[in-house]
XYZ file of C-alpha atoms in Angstrom:
458
model
C -47.990 38.784 55.203
C -44.380 39.809 55.193
C -43.549 36.768 53.079
C -46.057 37.532 50.317
C -43.980 40.227 48.489
C -41.039 37.857 48.373
C -43.244 35.110 46.966
C -44.556 37.521 44.335
C -41.046 38.466 43.311
C -40.020 34.816 43.124
C -43.134 34.027 41.107
C -42.331 36.816 38.654
C -38.753 35.660 38.388
C -39.979 32.140 37.697
C -42.286 33.433 34.935
C -39.451 35.432 33.376
C -37.198 32.384 33.503
C -39.845 30.281 31.777
C -40.267 32.928 29.066
C -36.539 33.027 28.464
C -36.433 29.236 28.362
C -39.249 29.109 25.793
C -37.560 31.809 23.721
C -34.267 29.910 23.751
C -36.074 26.740 22.715
C -37.683 28.538 19.809
C -34.391 30.059 18.710
C -32.668 27.833 16.184
C -29.577 26.125 17.548
C -27.445 27.409 14.650
C -28.468 30.995 15.422
C -27.530 30.558 19.080
C -24.163 29.177 18.077
C -23.441 32.161 15.817
C -24.508 34.645 18.504
C -22.052 33.048 20.950
C -19.227 34.450 18.822
C -20.452 37.930 19.821
C -20.205 37.242 23.557
C -18.161 39.771 25.592
C -14.557 38.942 26.348
C -13.775 36.881 23.259
C -12.088 39.859 21.524
C -13.675 38.806 18.239
C -16.378 41.455 17.672
C -13.847 44.241 17.117
C -11.974 42.227 14.509
C -15.188 41.169 12.803
C -16.176 44.846 12.671
C -12.815 45.762 11.140
C -13.237 42.938 8.626
C -16.721 44.217 7.719
C -15.376 47.760 7.320
C -12.636 46.434 5.080
C -15.153 44.518 2.954
C -17.318 47.661 2.555
C -14.327 49.800 1.580
C -13.154 47.113 -0.819
C -16.559 47.064 -2.546
C -16.803 50.847 -2.692
C -13.235 51.175 -3.959
C -13.950 48.774 -6.801
C -17.140 50.691 -7.609
C -15.216 53.987 -7.749
C -12.414 52.423 -9.774
C -14.746 51.267 -12.549
C -16.546 54.662 -12.431
C -19.922 53.378 -11.274
C -20.411 56.451 -9.050
C -22.663 58.325 -8.651
C -25.287 55.679 -9.693
C -27.840 55.803 -6.892
C -29.023 52.194 -7.152
C -25.486 50.975 -6.435
C -24.344 53.553 -3.975
C -27.581 54.554 -2.272
C -27.270 57.191 0.390
C -23.489 57.468 -0.056
C -23.636 58.487 -3.729
C -23.296 62.215 -3.081
C -20.346 61.678 -0.778
C -18.635 59.443 -3.300
C -19.318 61.974 -6.070
C -17.671 64.665 -3.957
C -14.673 62.396 -3.296
C -14.267 61.641 -6.975
C -14.369 65.342 -7.808
C -11.741 66.188 -5.225
C -9.586 63.102 -5.816
C -9.371 61.483 -9.253
C -10.912 58.005 -9.520
C -7.580 56.446 -10.520
C -6.222 57.585 -7.126
C -9.215 57.255 -4.757
C -10.290 53.859 -6.175
C -6.981 52.031 -5.702
C -6.486 53.771 -2.320
C -9.862 52.516 -1.065
C -9.098 49.032 -2.402
C -5.721 48.954 -0.613
C -7.188 50.181 2.692
C -10.101 47.760 2.372
C -7.804 44.801 1.712
C -5.571 45.794 4.617
C -8.485 46.067 7.063
C -10.041 42.843 5.772
C -6.826 40.848 6.109
C -5.964 42.446 9.458
C -9.408 41.753 10.885
C -9.425 38.151 9.657
C -5.911 37.465 10.923
C -6.760 38.834 14.363
C -10.003 36.828 14.398
C -8.068 33.643 13.682
C -5.476 34.741 16.240
C -8.150 35.128 18.932
C -9.550 31.686 18.134
C -6.054 30.141 18.168
C -5.225 31.775 21.502
C -8.425 30.387 23.005
C -7.876 26.862 21.659
C -4.087 26.706 22.058
C -2.992 29.305 24.608
C 0.504 27.863 25.134
C 1.269 26.594 21.636
C 3.503 28.205 19.028
C 2.002 26.081 16.258
C -0.293 27.785 13.769
C -3.980 26.797 13.928
C -4.033 25.957 10.229
C -1.109 23.563 10.734
C -2.931 21.917 13.632
C -6.072 21.503 11.522
C -4.111 20.108 8.556
C -2.283 17.631 10.817
C -5.545 16.628 12.470
C -7.168 16.050 9.089
C -4.198 14.048 7.772
C -4.036 11.804 10.839
C -7.780 11.179 10.848
C -7.517 10.049 7.229
C -4.727 7.614 8.122
C -5.120 3.824 7.833
C -6.853 1.779 10.512
C -3.942 0.054 12.216
C -4.265 -2.630 14.883
C -1.109 -3.179 16.938
C -1.002 -6.222 19.225
C 1.484 -6.949 21.989
C 2.611 -5.748 25.379
C 5.583 -4.550 27.383
C 7.812 -1.710 26.202
C 7.899 -3.052 22.625
C 4.294 -2.157 21.870
C 4.561 1.339 23.359
C 7.704 1.912 21.247
C 5.785 0.946 18.108
C 2.835 3.198 18.988
C 5.119 6.163 19.599
C 6.151 6.050 15.954
C 2.833 5.033 14.358
C 0.887 7.930 15.875
C 2.776 10.303 13.555
C 1.069 8.652 10.568
C -2.462 7.870 11.747
C -4.929 8.639 14.519
C -6.877 5.458 13.711
C -4.696 3.190 15.831
C -6.013 0.472 18.123
C -3.553 -1.110 20.537
C -4.621 -4.529 21.852
C -2.689 -5.258 25.036
C -2.080 -8.400 27.060
C -3.364 -8.511 30.642
C -1.271 -11.479 31.812
C 1.362 -9.444 33.687
C 1.734 -10.481 37.336
C 5.022 -8.890 38.351
C 6.050 -5.595 39.899
C 3.509 -2.914 40.706
C 0.913 -4.432 38.361
C 1.208 -7.808 40.077
C 0.809 -6.279 43.525
C -2.327 -4.382 42.490
C -3.673 -7.523 40.851
C -3.193 -9.578 44.024
C -4.189 -6.967 46.594
C -7.108 -5.224 44.863
C -8.180 -7.753 42.237
C -7.873 -5.473 39.185
C -6.432 -6.501 35.850
C -2.745 -5.514 35.524
C -2.543 -1.908 34.277
C 1.205 -1.647 33.538
C 1.303 -2.356 29.784
C -1.883 -0.370 29.226
C -0.354 2.568 31.099
C 2.671 2.536 28.778
C 0.472 2.479 25.662
C -1.712 5.366 26.875
C 1.375 7.457 27.568
C 2.849 6.612 24.141
C -0.329 7.683 22.296
C -0.913 10.863 24.310
C -0.320 14.286 22.733
C 1.844 15.432 25.646
C 3.808 12.189 25.570
C 7.020 13.234 27.309
C 5.359 14.877 30.320
C 2.737 12.150 30.636
C 5.318 9.376 30.393
C 7.332 10.956 33.207
C 4.174 11.328 35.286
C 2.879 7.803 34.653
C 6.296 6.189 35.170
C 6.889 8.008 38.455
C 7.307 5.482 41.245
C 6.674 6.257 44.886
C 9.800 5.726 46.983
C 8.127 5.938 50.372
C 4.769 5.545 52.020
C 3.070 2.568 53.621
C 1.740 0.494 50.707
C 2.705 3.079 48.090
C 6.406 2.323 47.805
C 7.230 0.743 44.434
C 3.910 1.606 42.793
C 3.877 3.809 39.691
C 1.474 6.734 39.530
C 0.060 5.498 36.207
C -0.849 2.117 37.661
C -2.613 3.737 40.616
C -4.406 6.160 38.287
C -5.801 3.343 36.123
C -6.697 1.296 39.201
C -8.722 4.180 40.637
C -10.379 4.784 37.251
C -11.312 1.093 37.114
C -12.920 1.339 40.544
C -14.799 4.499 39.552
C -16.019 3.356 36.105
C -16.674 -0.297 36.916
C -14.251 -2.141 34.601
C -10.928 -1.719 32.844
C -12.402 -1.046 29.400
C -14.405 1.947 30.656
C -11.435 3.113 32.719
C -9.189 3.159 29.631
C -11.827 4.996 27.567
C -12.276 7.649 30.272
C -8.510 8.008 30.730
C -8.042 8.381 26.970
C -10.370 11.390 26.949
C -8.662 12.994 29.915
C -5.179 12.447 28.472
C -6.019 13.389 24.835
C -4.903 9.997 23.534
C -4.526 9.654 19.756
C -6.153 6.272 19.056
C -7.535 3.508 21.287
C -6.045 1.141 23.832
C -7.958 -2.080 24.541
C -7.229 -5.113 26.717
C -7.319 -8.400 24.789
C -9.720 -9.781 27.388
C -11.331 -8.741 30.656
C -10.817 -12.246 32.055
C -8.307 -12.610 34.875
C -5.838 -14.918 33.117
C -2.743 -16.629 34.471
C 0.008 -17.768 32.104
C 1.607 -21.190 32.432
C 4.455 -22.785 30.520
C 5.725 -26.332 30.156
C 9.490 -26.481 29.821
C 11.505 -29.004 27.851
C 12.783 -30.538 31.112
C 9.195 -31.290 32.193
C 8.742 -28.436 34.671
C 5.397 -26.607 34.808
C 5.756 -22.890 35.571
C 2.768 -20.734 36.520
C 2.806 -16.948 36.390
C 4.097 -14.624 33.674
C 6.917 -13.220 35.801
C 8.148 -16.692 36.819
C 8.356 -18.127 33.294
C 11.417 -16.102 32.311
C 12.994 -16.598 35.741
C 12.803 -20.393 35.315
C 15.656 -20.220 32.761
C 14.363 -23.114 30.705
C 13.331 -23.837 27.137
C 9.591 -23.352 26.619
C 7.922 -26.217 24.751
C 4.270 -25.349 25.419
C 2.433 -22.287 26.716
C -1.151 -21.667 27.764
C -3.320 -19.841 30.273
C -5.923 -20.451 32.961
C -8.804 -20.270 32.272
C -7.908 -21.937 28.952
C -10.268 -20.033 26.618
C -10.717 -16.450 27.866
C -13.410 -14.382 26.154
C -12.080 -11.750 23.790
C -13.115 -8.152 24.317
C -15.783 -7.469 21.614
C -14.300 -4.041 20.830
C -10.903 -5.652 20.180
C -12.409 -8.224 17.787
C -14.319 -5.474 15.976
C -11.142 -3.394 15.599
C -9.369 -6.373 13.989
C -12.282 -6.997 11.623
C -12.266 -3.336 10.473
C -8.466 -2.952 10.288
C -6.499 -2.014 7.175
C -3.319 -3.483 8.641
C -2.445 -5.742 11.607
C 0.924 -5.606 13.384
C 2.071 -7.858 16.217
C 5.222 -7.282 18.249
C 7.886 -6.372 19.031
C 8.204 -7.667 22.568
C 8.918 -10.755 24.651
C 7.616 -13.577 22.470
C 6.033 -15.799 25.117
C 5.088 -13.253 27.789
C 4.032 -10.181 25.763
C 3.123 -11.242 22.210
C 1.695 -14.775 22.417
C -0.590 -14.162 25.467
C -2.844 -12.096 23.177
C -3.104 -15.063 20.789
C -4.154 -17.381 23.627
C -7.520 -15.579 23.452
C -9.459 -17.594 20.822
C -11.516 -14.625 19.594
C -8.359 -12.596 18.897
C -6.456 -15.241 16.920
C -9.566 -16.310 14.986
C -10.326 -12.715 13.992
C -6.730 -12.227 12.788
C -6.907 -15.435 10.742
C -10.155 -14.381 9.026
C -9.274 -10.880 7.853
C -7.738 -10.393 4.396
C -5.483 -7.443 5.143
C -1.672 -7.135 5.411
C -0.474 -8.820 8.631
C 3.106 -8.540 9.835
C 5.136 -9.774 12.789
C 7.995 -7.593 14.070
C 10.766 -9.920 15.186
C 12.942 -9.012 18.161
C 16.508 -7.884 17.505
C 18.099 -9.900 20.320
C 17.308 -13.238 21.931
C 15.910 -13.252 25.465
C 17.149 -15.494 28.244
C 14.507 -17.913 29.465
C 12.259 -17.315 26.443
C 14.000 -17.328 23.082
C 17.527 -18.656 23.711
C 19.206 -19.425 20.362
C 15.974 -18.681 18.463
C 16.045 -17.814 14.778
C 13.483 -15.688 12.932
C 11.714 -18.834 11.724
C 11.584 -20.147 15.319
C 9.620 -17.040 16.304
C 7.170 -17.616 13.455
C 6.875 -21.313 14.301
C 6.018 -20.524 17.932
C 3.212 -18.196 16.810
C 1.910 -20.753 14.312
C 1.880 -23.425 17.011
C -0.346 -21.325 19.280
C -2.683 -20.249 16.454
C -2.835 -23.667 14.784
C -2.270 -22.041 11.391
C -0.334 -19.321 9.596
C -1.861 -15.936 10.489
C 0.940 -13.519 9.564
C 1.954 -12.997 5.945
C 5.172 -11.054 6.567
C 7.949 -10.659 9.126
C 10.121 -7.608 9.742
C 13.697 -8.411 10.748
C 16.673 -6.219 11.620
C 19.036 -5.804 8.664
C 22.242 -4.537 10.309
C 24.026 -6.248 13.195
C 24.556 -4.294 16.443
C 27.978 -2.831 17.202
C 30.785 -4.780 18.833
C 30.128 -2.966 22.115
C 26.492 -4.095 22.104
C 27.400 -7.667 21.131
C 29.845 -7.940 24.040
C 27.383 -6.426 26.464
C 24.601 -8.829 25.489
C 26.952 -11.833 25.269
C 27.751 -11.293 28.950
C 24.034 -11.935 29.593
C 23.994 -14.904 27.185
C 21.942 -12.963 24.613
C 22.685 -12.787 20.893
C 21.170 -11.267 17.734
C 18.218 -13.274 16.406
C 19.677 -15.202 13.472
C 17.949 -14.586 10.149
C 17.514 -17.935 8.374
C 16.228 -16.613 5.050
C 15.721 -19.985 3.375
C 13.581 -21.344 6.200
C 11.479 -18.172 6.375
C 10.974 -18.354 2.605
C 10.073 -22.054 2.810
C 7.413 -21.212 5.382
C 5.828 -18.885 2.800
C 6.367 -15.717 4.809
C 7.370 -12.474 3.084
C 10.562 -11.037 4.560
C 10.954 -7.296 5.193
C 14.566 -6.363 5.935
C 15.349 -2.905 7.306
C 17.474 -1.082 9.851
C 14.935 -0.305 12.582
C 17.393 -0.329 15.470
C 18.572 2.374 17.823
C 21.645 1.757 19.970
C 22.884 3.535 23.057
C 26.546 4.270 22.330
C 27.425 4.385 26.026
C 25.567 1.401 27.498
C 25.252 -0.665 24.323
C 21.529 -1.238 24.850
C 19.675 -2.083 21.642
C 16.056 -1.116 21.039
C 13.687 -0.619 18.134
C 13.642 2.985 16.948
C 10.020 4.279 16.911
C 10.403 6.567 13.878
C 12.390 4.123 11.748
C 10.057 1.285 12.625
C 6.910 3.249 11.788
C 8.407 4.575 8.533
C 9.264 1.068 7.304
C 5.853 -0.312 8.289
C 3.928 2.495 6.594
C 5.985 2.068 3.412
C 5.425 -1.710 3.498
C 1.710 -1.253 4.054
C 1.355 1.261 1.187
C 3.118 -1.168 -1.165
C 1.108 -4.223 -0.062
């Protein structure tokens, strides 16, 4: 018996909950959304009230100014009060005064309303909400750009392109087998996350902080030493979500990534290269170490299946960019996927290859710009890129000496041969150089600016 009152109370509570549920279902969704703005703690109701007061005063001031008082159908219950005010204070004084106060309250209330919304959406940002919205709108209207490659070259390109469009798709090679990525690939069986990690960091809103976090390498710990946090993060996400594609999509949401990052294939591929001296080298990290001249390159299995989302992105692209990066170990591995190279060949949009500034030992020794194009054509079996971007200005003497010590030199621009191949040449200074070390890299902002200008003129 003692339990019956409790059951009755619970039954009543259940009935009340059902009634509330039915009422909420009957209430239009739009109405519910508007009522949420009146919830306690948002600090919006007071400013909306001030705005409403300002609007009323503005209307009444205009009515007084044009001498519509004391017409009852316009003023209603306030007509006598307004008539008294107009008798005490002339209409040419009270009207403008009410208008000024009304405008002040209206603008004050609206500015504080927007301020409350901005503080809720961007509590630690100094940027105005309207600027954020305008930037968001401009980027979302940007061209659909597909960037293909790997290594640090692709992430450098993305870092600049994201300032011009949010519709970027980065297609990344998964042939890496060295360093932390190689260890995770061998020990856990996941696809190498290193290049994908770099691209996610480059496209993230908080790029600097995220890059530092993702590039952080553990210096101690059994099994952890040498691994980067970003690689471990993507590996765990792959285990949780089931495959690398889902892991990247989930990570992109968490990290507020501007654009998409996709692997070229989900197949576990292994690069191999045949050198001019007859040696067969297996493994992406061992090809460069072999210090030979590459005559043929391929992968096992020989025809990996392209990721459908990557093929779709190419088919819907407004512009396709490949490079910069190591020609045989970062750029070409994407083209070894038949679905990728066939999709690029079919589309009728501007397609450009960004040539490296310097040669690379063990990959492109003594290569010219046309040699780079010829290597790509050999893999694809046809011409797939209409234009090539080459560095216009030579590096400084300091940089030339530094690279010469490593047997590296600027990629020679053989204009006549490039022209004979029917490829449009884009010449520009897209280089940044460290004045202390002499290291030469592509500059993200310069590179993106030249590419966007080229695309708009194509």
